[in-house]
Short mmCIF file of C-alpha atoms and ligand atoms in Angstrom, two decimals:
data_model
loop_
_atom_site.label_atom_id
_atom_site.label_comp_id
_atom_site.label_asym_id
_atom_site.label_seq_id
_atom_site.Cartn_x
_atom_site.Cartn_y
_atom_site.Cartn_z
CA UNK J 2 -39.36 -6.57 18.40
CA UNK J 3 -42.80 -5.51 20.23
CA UNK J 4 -45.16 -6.07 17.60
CA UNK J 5 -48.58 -6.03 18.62
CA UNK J 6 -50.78 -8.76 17.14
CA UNK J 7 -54.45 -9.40 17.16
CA UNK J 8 -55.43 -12.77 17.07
CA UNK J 9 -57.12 -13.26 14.18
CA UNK J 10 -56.60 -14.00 10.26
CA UNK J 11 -53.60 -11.90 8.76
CA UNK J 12 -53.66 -9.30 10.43
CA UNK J 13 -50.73 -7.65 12.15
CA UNK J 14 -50.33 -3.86 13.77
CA UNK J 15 -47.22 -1.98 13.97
CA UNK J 16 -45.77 1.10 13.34
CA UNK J 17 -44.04 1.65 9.97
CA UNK J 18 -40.53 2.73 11.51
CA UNK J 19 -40.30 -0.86 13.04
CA UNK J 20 -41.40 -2.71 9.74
CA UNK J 21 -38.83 -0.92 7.87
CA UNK J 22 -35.90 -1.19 10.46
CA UNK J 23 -37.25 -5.31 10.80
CA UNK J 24 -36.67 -5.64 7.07
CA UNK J 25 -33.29 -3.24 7.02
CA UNK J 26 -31.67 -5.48 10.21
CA UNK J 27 -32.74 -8.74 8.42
CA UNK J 28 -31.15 -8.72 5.16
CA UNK J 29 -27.61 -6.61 5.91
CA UNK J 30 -25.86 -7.33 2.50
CA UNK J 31 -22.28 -6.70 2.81
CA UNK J 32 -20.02 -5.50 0.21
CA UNK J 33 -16.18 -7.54 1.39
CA UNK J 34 -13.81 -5.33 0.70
CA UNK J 35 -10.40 -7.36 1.67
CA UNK J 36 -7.59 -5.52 0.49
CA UNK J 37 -5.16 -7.22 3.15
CA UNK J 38 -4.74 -10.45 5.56
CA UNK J 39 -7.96 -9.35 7.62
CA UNK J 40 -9.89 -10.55 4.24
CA UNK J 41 -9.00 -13.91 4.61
CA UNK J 42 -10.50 -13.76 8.55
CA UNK J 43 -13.68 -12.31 6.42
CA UNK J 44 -13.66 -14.55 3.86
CA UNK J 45 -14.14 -17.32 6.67
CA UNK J 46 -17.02 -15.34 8.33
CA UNK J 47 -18.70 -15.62 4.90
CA UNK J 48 -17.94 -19.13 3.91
CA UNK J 49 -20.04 -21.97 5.43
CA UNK J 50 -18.29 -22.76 8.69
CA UNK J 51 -18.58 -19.23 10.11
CA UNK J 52 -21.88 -18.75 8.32
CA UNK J 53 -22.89 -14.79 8.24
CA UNK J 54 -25.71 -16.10 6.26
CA UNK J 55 -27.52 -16.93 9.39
CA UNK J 56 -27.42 -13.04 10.58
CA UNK J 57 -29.14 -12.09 7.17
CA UNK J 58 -25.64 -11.00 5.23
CA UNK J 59 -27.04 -13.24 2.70
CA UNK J 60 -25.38 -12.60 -0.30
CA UNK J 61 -21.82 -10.87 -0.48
CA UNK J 62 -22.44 -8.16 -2.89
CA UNK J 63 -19.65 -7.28 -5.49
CA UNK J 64 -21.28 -4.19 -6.54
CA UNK J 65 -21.79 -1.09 -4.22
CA UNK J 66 -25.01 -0.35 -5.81
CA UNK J 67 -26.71 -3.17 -4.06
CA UNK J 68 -25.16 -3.52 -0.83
CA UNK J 69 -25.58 -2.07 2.56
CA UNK J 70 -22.54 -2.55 4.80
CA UNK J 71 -19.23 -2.22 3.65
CA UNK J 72 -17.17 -4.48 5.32
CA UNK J 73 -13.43 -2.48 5.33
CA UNK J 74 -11.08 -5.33 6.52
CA UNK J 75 -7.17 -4.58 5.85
CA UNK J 76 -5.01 -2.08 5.57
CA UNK J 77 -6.24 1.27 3.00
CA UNK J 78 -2.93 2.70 0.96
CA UNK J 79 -3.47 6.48 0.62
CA UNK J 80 -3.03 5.72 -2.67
CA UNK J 81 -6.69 3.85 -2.10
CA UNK J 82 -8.19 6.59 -0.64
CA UNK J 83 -10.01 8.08 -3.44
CA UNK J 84 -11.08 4.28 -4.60
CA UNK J 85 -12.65 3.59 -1.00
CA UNK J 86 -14.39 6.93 -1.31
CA UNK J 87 -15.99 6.44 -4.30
CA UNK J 88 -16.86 2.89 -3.74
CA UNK J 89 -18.93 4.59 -0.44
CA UNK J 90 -20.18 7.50 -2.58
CA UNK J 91 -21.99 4.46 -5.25
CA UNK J 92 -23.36 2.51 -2.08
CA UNK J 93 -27.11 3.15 -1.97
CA UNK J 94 -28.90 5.03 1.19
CA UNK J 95 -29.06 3.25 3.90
CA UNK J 96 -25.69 2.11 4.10
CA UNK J 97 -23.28 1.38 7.25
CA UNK J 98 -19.66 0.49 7.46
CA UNK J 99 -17.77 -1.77 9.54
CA UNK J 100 -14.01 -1.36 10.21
CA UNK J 101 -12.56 -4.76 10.87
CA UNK J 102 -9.03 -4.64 12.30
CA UNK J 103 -6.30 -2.59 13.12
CA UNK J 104 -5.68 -1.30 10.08
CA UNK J 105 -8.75 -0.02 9.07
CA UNK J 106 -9.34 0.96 12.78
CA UNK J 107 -5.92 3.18 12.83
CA UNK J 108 -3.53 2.16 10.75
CA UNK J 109 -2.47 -0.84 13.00
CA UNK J 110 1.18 -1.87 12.90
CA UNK J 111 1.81 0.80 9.62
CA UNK J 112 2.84 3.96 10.99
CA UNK J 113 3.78 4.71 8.19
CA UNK J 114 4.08 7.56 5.09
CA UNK J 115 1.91 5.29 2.75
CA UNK J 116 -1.09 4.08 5.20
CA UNK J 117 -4.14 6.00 5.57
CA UNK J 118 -4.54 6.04 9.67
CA UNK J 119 -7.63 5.04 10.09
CA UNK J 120 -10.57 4.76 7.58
CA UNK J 121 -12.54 6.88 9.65
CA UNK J 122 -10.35 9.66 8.47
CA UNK J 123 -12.42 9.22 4.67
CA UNK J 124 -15.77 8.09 5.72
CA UNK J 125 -18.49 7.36 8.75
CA UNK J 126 -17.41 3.95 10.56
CA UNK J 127 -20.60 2.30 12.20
CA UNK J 128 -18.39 -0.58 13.89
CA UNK J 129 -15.31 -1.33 14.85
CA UNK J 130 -13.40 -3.77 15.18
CA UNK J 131 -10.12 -4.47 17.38
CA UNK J 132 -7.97 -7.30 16.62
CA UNK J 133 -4.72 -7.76 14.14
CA UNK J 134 -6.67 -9.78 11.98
CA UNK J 135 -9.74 -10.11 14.45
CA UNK J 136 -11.35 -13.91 14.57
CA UNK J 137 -14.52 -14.35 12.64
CA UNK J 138 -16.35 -14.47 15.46
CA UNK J 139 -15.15 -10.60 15.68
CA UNK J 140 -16.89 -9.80 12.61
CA UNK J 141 -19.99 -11.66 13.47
CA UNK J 142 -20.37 -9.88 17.01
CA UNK J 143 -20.32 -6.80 15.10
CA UNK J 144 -22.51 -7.65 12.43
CA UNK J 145 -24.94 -7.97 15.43
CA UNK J 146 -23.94 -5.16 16.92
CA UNK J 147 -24.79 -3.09 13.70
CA UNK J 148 -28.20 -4.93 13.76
CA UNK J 149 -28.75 -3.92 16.94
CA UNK J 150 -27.95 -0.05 15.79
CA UNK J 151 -30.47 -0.34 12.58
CA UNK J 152 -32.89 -1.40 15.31
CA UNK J 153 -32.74 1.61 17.08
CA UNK J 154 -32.76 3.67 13.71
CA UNK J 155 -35.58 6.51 13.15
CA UNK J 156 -35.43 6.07 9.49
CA UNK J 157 -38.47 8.06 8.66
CA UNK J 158 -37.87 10.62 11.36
CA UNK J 159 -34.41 10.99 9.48
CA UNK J 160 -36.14 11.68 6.39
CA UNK J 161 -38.14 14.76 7.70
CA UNK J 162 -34.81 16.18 9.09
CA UNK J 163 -33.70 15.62 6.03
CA UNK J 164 -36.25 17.59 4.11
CA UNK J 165 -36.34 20.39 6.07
CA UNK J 166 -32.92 21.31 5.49
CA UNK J 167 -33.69 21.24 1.96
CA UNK J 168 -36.27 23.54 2.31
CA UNK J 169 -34.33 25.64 4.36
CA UNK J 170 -31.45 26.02 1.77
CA UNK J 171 -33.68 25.96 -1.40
CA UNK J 172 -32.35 23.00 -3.16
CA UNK J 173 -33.68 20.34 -5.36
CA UNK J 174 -33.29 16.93 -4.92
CA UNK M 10 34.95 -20.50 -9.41
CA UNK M 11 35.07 -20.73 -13.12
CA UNK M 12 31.87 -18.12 -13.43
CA UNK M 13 33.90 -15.67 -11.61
CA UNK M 14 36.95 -16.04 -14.24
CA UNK M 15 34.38 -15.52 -17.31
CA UNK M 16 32.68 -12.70 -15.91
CA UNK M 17 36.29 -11.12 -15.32
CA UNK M 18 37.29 -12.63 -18.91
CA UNK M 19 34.27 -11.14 -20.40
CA UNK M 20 34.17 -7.41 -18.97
CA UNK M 21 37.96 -6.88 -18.44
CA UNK M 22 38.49 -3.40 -18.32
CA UNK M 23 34.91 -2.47 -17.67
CA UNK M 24 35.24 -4.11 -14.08
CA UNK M 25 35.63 -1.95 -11.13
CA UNK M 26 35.73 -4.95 -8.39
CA UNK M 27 34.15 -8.44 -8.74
CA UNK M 28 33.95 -10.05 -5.01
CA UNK M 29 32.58 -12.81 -4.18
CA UNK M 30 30.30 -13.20 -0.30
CA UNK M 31 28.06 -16.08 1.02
CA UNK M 32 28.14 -17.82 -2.43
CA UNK M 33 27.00 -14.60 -4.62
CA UNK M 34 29.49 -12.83 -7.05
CA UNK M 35 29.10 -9.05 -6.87
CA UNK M 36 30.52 -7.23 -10.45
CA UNK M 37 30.72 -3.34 -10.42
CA UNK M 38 31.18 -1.81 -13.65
CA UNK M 39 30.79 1.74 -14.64
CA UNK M 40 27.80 3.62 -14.11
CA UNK M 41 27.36 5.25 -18.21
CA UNK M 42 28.69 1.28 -19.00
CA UNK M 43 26.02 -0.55 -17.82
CA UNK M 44 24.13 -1.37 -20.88
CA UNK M 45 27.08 -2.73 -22.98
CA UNK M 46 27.70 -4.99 -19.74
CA UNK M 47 24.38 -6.36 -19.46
CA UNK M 48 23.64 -7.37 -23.20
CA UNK M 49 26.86 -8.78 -23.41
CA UNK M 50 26.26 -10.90 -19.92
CA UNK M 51 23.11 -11.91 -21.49
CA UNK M 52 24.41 -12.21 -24.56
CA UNK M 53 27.53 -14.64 -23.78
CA UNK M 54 27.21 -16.18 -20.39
CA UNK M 55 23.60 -17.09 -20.44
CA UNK M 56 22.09 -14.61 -17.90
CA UNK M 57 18.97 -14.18 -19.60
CA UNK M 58 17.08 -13.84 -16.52
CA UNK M 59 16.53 -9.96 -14.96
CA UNK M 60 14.81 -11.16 -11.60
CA UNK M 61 15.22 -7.57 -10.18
CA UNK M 62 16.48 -4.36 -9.96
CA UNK M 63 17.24 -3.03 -6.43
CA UNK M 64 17.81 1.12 -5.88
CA UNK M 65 20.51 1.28 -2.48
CA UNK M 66 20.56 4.95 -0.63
CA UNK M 67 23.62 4.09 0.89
CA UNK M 68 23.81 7.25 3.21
CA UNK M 69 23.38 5.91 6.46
CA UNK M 70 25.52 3.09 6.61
CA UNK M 71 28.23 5.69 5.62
CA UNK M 72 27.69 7.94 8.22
CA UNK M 73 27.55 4.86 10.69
CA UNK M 74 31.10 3.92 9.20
CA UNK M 75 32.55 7.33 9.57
CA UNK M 76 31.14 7.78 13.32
CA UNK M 77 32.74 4.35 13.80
CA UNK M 78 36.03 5.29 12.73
CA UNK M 79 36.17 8.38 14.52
CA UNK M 80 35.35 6.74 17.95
CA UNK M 81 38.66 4.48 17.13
CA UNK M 82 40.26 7.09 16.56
CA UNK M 83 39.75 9.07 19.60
CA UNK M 84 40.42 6.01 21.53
CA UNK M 85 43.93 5.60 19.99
CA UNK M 86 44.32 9.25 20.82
CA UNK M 87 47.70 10.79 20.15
CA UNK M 88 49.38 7.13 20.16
CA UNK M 89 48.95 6.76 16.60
CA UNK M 90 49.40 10.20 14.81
CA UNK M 91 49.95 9.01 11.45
CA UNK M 92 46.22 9.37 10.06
CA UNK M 93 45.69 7.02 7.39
CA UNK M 94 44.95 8.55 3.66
CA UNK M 95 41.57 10.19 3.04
CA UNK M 96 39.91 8.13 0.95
CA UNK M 97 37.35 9.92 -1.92
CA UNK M 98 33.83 9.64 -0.60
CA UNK M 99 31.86 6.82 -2.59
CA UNK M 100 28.80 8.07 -4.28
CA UNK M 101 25.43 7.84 -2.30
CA UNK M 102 23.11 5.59 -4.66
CA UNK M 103 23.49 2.07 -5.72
CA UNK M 104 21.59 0.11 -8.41
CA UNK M 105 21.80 -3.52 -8.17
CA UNK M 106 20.93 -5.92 -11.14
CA UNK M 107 20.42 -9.28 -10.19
CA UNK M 108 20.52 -11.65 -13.05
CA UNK M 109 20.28 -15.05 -13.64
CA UNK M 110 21.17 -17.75 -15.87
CA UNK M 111 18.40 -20.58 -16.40
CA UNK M 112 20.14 -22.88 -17.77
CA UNK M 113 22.75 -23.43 -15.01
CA UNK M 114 21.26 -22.02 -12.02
CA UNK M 115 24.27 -19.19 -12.05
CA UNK M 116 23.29 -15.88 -10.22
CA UNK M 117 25.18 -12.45 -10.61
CA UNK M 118 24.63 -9.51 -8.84
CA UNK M 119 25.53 -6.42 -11.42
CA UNK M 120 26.25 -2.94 -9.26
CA UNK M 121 26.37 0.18 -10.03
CA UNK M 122 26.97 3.49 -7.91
CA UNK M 123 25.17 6.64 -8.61
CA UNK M 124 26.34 10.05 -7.55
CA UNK M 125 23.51 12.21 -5.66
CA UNK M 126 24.26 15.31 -8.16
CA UNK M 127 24.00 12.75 -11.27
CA UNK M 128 21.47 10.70 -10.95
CA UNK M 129 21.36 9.60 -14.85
CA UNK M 130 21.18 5.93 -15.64
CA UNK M 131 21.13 4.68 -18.96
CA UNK M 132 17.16 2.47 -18.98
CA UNK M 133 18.18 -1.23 -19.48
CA UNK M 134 14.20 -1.81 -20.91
CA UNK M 135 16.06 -2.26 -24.36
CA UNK M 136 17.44 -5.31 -23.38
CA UNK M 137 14.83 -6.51 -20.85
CA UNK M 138 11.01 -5.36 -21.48
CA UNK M 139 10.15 -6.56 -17.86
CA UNK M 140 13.25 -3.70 -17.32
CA UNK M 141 10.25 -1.23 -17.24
CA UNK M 142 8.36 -1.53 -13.83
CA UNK M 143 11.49 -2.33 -11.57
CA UNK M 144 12.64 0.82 -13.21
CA UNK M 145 9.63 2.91 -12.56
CA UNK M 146 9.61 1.67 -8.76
CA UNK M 147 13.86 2.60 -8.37
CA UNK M 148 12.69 6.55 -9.90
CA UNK M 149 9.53 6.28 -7.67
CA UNK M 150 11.49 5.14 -4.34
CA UNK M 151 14.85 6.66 -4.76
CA UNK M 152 14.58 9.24 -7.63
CA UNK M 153 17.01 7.64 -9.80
CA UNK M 154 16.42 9.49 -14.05
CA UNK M 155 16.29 6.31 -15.87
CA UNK M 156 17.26 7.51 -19.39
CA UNK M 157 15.19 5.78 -22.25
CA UNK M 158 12.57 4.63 -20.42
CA UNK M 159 9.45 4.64 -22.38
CA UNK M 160 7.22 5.20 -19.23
CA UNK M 161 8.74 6.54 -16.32
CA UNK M 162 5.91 7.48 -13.72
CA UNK M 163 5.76 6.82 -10.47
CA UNK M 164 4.80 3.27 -9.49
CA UNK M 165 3.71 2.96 -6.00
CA UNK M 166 3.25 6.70 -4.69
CA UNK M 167 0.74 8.57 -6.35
CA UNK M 168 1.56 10.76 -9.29
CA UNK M 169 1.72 13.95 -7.02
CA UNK M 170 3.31 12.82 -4.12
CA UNK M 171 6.50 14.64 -3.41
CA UNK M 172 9.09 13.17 -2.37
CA UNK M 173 11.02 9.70 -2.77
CA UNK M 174 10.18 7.99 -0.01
CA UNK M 175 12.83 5.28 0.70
CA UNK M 176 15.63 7.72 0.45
CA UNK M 177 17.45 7.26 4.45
CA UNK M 178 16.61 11.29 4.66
CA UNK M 179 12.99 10.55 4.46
CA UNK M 180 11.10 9.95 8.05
CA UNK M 181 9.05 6.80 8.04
CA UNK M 182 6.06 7.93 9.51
CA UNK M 183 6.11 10.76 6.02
CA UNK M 184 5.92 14.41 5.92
CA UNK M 185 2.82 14.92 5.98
CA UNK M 186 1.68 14.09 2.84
CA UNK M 187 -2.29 13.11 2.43
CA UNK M 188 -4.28 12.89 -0.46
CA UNK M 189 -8.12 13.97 -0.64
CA UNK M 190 -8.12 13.55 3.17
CA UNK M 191 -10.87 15.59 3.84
CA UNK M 192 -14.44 14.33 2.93
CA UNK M 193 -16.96 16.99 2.21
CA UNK M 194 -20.50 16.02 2.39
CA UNK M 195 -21.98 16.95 -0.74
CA UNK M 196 -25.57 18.29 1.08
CA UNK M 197 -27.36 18.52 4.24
CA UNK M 198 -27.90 14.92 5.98
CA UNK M 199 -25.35 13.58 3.23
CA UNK M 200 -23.59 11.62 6.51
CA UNK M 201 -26.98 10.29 7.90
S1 LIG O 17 -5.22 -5.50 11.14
FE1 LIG O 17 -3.59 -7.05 11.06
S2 LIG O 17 -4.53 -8.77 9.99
FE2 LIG O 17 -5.81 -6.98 9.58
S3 LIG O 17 -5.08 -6.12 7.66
FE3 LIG O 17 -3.99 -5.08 9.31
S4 LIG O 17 -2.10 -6.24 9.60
FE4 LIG O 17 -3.51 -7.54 8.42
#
């Protein structure tokens, strides 16, 4: 991160988009959501050996309304589909997914009536992830990879966009 | 095998066949009989044990057996020209009740067959309560009217999905079928 710094007591200059993309890529808190055999790979990635504490994913977070990235590893039922939605819809701006496996990816090795073909079909995927389950290493490489996407984010630039197309259609927020 | 003689003691007239393969004794009994059969299994040979109950669309393997024995036909050609006797078609559906008796290990495989235009089968949930989801997954699966049920929704498939799924006429890969597929963004940078 180019932050300029003055010698000198305290004092640090930078522009706000980078302090607020620093803090964003430092403390992605995922929200697991295992609903096959790719959890357990997850489950490793979060546990001590693997250690996805180290990248920031700090805290596994059980409730959407506190977590960043859902982590979508194993297979998605259509029968799940509205449940996955809504879980996304209760996640907090900014959030970012990562697809971990072939499941989630595109339905993997279930080609079949009752498997949703890809979660991408139901919400925005950030990341994906190959790999039937992929190692934990897999999920860690794109943990970084999604840090290295918030780094490049405009989030206040976003925010004007944003604005003006509420201005253009007239609505409240 | 003595378990074979009192299942055959026990149901008598009710039995249709009672074989016996790789160490498992198969009894058929009547399709509107089924519940006298069971309680009376349970009742006085100890099977108080429902492990499962299995739904059969045995379509496909009949086809494969008629195909078969057309083929060896046409190869015996005009040698043999005394066809043997049409046999009456066996119904398409089977439902399998596979018991088991704690207390000496004993398993029984209970069958019944269910015609495609009547497919009405007394619920057994009076004499099991754990009856009641194996029940609900056979209507979900194969579409098989258990009568008496206290519940009987779908168990697997959504509640609006059409069709019954492991049925041999039903493609694997579905019809088509989705459910709230299509996400609309609720406002203007809603996907940002
Ligand atoms: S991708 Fe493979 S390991 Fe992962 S949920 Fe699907 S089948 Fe299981």
């Amino acid at each position: 991160m180019a932050i300029e710094a003055y010698s000198g007591d305290g004092w640090l200059l930078t522009k706000l988009e980078q302090l607020i993309n620093w803090g964003r890529k430092r403390s992605p808190w995922p929200l697991p959501y295992g609903t096959a055999c790719c959890g357990i790979e997850m489950m490793a990635a979060l546990a001590s050996g693997y250690d996805m504490a180290r990248f920031g994913a700090e805290r596994p977070s059980f409730s959407p309304r506190q977590a960043d990235v859902l982590i979508e590893a194993g297979t998605i039922t259509k029968k799940m589909v509205p449940i996955l939605k809504r879980i996304y819809d209760q996640m907090a701006e900014p959030k970012w997914v990562i697809a971990m496996g072939a499941c989630a990816c595109s339905g993997g090795v279930f080609r079949t009536y009752s498997t949703l073909q890809g979660i991408d079909k139901v919400i925005p995927v950030d990341v994906y992830v190959p790999g039937c389950p992929p190692r934990p290493e897999g999920l860690l490489y794109a943990l970084l990879k999604l840090i290295e996407k918030i780094e490049k984010d405009h989030p206040l630039h976003k925010k004007a966009v944003l604005l003006k197309g509420e201005l253009q259609h007239g609505t409240q927020r | 095998m003595a378990l074979k003689d009192s299942v055959s003691r026990l149901l008598q007239n009710d039995l249709i066949a009672l074989e016996e393969s790789a160490g498992c004794i198969f009894a058929e009994v009547p399709k509107d009989k089924i519940v006298s059969c069971l309680s009376s299994l349970r009742d006085e040979l100890g099977f108080n044990f429902l492990s499962d109950i299995v739904g059969v669309d045995n379509s496909a393997l009949y086809e494969a057996k008629a195909k078969k024995a057309k083929k060896k036909k046409d190869k015996e050609g005009e040698e043999n020209e005394t066809p043997e006797p049409e046999r009456p078609a066996l119904p398409r559906f089977e439902v399998i009740y596979l018991l088991l008796n704690p207390d000496t290990n004993e398993r029984l495989q209970v069958r019944i067959r269910v015609p495609e235009d009547d497919l009405k089968v007394q619920s057994i949930t009076s004499l099991w309560k754990g009856a009641n989801w194996p029940e609900r997954e056979c209507f979900d699966m194969f579409g098989i009217r258990f009568e008496g049920h206290p519940y009987l929704r779908r168990l697997l498939m959504w509640d609006e999905f059409p069709a019954h799924p492991l049925r041999k006429d039903y493609p694997l890969e579905g019809m088509g079928e989705e459910r709230h597929l299509i996400y609309e963004p609720e406002g203007e940078g809603h996907w940002t």
